[in-house]
Short mmCIF file of C-alpha atoms in Angstrom, two decimals:
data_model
loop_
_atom_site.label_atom_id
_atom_site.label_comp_id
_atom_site.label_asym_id
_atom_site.label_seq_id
_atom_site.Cartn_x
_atom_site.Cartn_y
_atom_site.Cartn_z
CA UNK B 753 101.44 123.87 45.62
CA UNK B 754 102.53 126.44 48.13
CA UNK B 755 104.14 129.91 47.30
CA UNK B 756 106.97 130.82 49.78
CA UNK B 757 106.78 134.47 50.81
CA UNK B 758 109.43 136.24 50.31
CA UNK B 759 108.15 139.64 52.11
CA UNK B 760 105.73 141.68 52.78
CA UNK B 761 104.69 145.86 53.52
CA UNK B 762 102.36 147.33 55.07
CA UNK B 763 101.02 150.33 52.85
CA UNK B 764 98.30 152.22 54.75
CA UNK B 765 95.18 149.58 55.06
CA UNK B 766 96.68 147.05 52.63
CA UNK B 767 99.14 144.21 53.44
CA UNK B 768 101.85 143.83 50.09
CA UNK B 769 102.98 140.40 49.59
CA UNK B 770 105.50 138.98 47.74
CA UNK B 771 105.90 135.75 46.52
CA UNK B 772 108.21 134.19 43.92
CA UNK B 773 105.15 134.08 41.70
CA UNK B 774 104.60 137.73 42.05
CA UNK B 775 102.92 140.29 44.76
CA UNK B 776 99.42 140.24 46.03
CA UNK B 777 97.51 143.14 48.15
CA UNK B 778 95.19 142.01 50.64
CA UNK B 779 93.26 144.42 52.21
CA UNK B 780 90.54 144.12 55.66
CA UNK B 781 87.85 142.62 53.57
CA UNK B 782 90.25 139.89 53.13
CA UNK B 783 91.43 139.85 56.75
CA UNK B 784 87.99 139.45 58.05
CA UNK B 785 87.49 136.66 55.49
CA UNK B 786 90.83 135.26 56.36
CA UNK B 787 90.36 135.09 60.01
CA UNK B 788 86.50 133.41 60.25
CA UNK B 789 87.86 130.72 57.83
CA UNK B 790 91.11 130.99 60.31
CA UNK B 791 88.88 130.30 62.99
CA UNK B 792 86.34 127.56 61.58
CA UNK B 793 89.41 125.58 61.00
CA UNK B 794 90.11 125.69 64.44
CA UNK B 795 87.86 122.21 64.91
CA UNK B 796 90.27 120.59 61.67
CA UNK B 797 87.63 121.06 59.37
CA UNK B 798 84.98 123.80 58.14
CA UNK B 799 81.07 122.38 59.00
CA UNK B 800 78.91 123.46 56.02
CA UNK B 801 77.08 125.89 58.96
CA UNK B 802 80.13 127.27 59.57
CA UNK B 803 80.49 128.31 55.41
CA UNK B 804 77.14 129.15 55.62
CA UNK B 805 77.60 131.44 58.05
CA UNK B 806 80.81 133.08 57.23
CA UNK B 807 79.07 133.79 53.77
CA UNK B 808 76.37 135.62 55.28
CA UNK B 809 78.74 137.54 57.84
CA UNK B 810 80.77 138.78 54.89
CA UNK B 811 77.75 139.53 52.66
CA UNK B 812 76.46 141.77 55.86
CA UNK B 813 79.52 142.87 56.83
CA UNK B 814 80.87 144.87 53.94
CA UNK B 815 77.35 144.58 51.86
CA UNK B 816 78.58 142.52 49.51
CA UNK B 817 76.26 140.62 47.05
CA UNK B 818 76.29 136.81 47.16
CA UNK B 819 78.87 136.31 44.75
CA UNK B 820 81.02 138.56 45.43
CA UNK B 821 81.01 137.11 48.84
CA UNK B 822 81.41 133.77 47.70
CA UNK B 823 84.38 135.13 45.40
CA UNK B 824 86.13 136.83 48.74
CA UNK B 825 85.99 133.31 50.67
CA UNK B 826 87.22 131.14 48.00
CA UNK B 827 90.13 133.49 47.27
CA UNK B 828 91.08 133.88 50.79
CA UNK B 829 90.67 130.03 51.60
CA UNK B 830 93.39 129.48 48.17
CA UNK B 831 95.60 132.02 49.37
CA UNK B 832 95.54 130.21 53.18
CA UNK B 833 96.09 126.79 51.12
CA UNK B 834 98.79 128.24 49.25
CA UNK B 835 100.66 130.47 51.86
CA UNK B 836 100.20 129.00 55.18
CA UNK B 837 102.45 131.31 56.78
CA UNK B 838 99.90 134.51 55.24
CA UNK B 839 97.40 134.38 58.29
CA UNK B 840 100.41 135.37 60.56
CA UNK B 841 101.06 138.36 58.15
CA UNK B 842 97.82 139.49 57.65
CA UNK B 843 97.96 140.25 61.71
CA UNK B 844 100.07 143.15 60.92
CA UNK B 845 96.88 145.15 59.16
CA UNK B 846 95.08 144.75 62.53
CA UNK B 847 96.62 148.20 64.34
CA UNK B 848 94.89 149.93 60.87
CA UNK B 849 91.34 148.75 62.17
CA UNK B 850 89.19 150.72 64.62
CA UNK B 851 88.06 149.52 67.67
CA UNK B 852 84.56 149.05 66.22
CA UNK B 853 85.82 146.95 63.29
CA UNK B 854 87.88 144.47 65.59
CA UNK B 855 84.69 144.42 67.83
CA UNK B 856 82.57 143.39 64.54
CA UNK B 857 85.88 140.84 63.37
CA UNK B 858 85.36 139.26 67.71
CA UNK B 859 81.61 139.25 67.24
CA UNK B 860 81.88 137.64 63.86
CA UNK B 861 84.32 135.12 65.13
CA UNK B 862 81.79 134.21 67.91
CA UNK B 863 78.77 133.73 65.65
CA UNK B 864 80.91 131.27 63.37
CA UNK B 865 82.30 129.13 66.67
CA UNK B 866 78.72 128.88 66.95
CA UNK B 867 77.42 127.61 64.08
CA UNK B 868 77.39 124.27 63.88
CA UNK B 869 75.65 123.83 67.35
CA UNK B 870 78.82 122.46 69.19
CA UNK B 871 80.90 123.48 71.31
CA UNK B 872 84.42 123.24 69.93
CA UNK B 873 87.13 123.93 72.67
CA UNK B 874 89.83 124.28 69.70
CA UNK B 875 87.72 126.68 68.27
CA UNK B 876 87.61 128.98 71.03
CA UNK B 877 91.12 128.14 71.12
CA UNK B 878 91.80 129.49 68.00
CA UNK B 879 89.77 132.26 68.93
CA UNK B 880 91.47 133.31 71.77
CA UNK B 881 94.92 133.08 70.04
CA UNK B 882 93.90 135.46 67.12
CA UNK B 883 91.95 138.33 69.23
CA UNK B 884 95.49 138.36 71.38
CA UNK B 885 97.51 138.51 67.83
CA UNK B 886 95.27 140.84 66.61
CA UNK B 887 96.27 142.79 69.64
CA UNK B 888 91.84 143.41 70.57
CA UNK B 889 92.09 144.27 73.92
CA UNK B 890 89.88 142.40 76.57
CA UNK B 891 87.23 145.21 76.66
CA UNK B 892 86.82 145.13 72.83
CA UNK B 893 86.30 141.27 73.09
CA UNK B 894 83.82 141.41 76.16
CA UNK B 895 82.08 144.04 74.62
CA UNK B 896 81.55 141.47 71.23
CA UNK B 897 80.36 138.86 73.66
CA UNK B 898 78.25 140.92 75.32
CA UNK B 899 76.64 141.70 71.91
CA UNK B 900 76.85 138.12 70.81
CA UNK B 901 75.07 136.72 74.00
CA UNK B 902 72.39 139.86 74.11
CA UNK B 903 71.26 138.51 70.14
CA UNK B 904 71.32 135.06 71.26
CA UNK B 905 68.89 135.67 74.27
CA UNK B 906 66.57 137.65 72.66
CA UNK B 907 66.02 134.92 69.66
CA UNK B 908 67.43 136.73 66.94
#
């Protein structure tokens, strides 16, 4: 079943929703989440590295324990289900991030393309499209390659 939105506001860092059922917050916790599941999906489907690794990315990320992690994914990956419009509007609480966060949401994005061992041309794809929605600037995203690559090489 999907919920239509019916609007949404930004209020400082969180996006307001509303929905005939009622209104929801999301806030950058559930952007990040939003956007490697965004990007995983990029192939069609979400390989089990690819959930492995988002998991541990959020758990890092904001220090989250397991579950809580866990919780975070699930909820944004219902929400996506049930609003598949909601990805577009959570793009509006990317100008409330710092250039360091969207570098850490690019480098994220990266390590989750990368996952599975393949190289998935849609899922750069989808890459590419959200850093430009997200409005990261080409520096920010070199700079989260650059980071990316430099981990990769030295066996990390």
């Amino acid at each position: 079943m999907t919920s239509e939105i019916l609007g949404s506001t930004l209020k400082g860092t969180k996006l307001i929703v509303e929905t005939s059922e009622g209104t929801e917050t999301y806030d950058s916790q559930f952007l990040v989440a939003a956007l490697l599941i965004h990007i995983a999906r990029g192939s069609g489907k979400i390989e089990p590295e690819e959930s492995s690794q988002i998991i541990d990315l959020i758990e890092d990320h904001f220090r989250l324990k397991g579950a809580a992690s866990l919780e975070l994914i699930t909820r944004a990956m219902s929400e996506m289900a049930d609003k598949p419009t909601l990805v577009d509007l959570l793009m509006d609480l990317a100008p409330t991030l710092s250039d360091g966060d969207k570098e850490d949401i690019a480098y994220m994005a990266l390590k989750v393309v990368a996952a599975d061992g393949r190289r998935n041309i849609s899922e750069m794809e989808q890459f590419n499209k959200t850093v430009e929605s997200m409005g990261i600037a080409p520096e920010i995203v070199h700079r989260a390659f650059d980071r990316y690559f430099a981990q990769t090489m030295s066996g990390d």
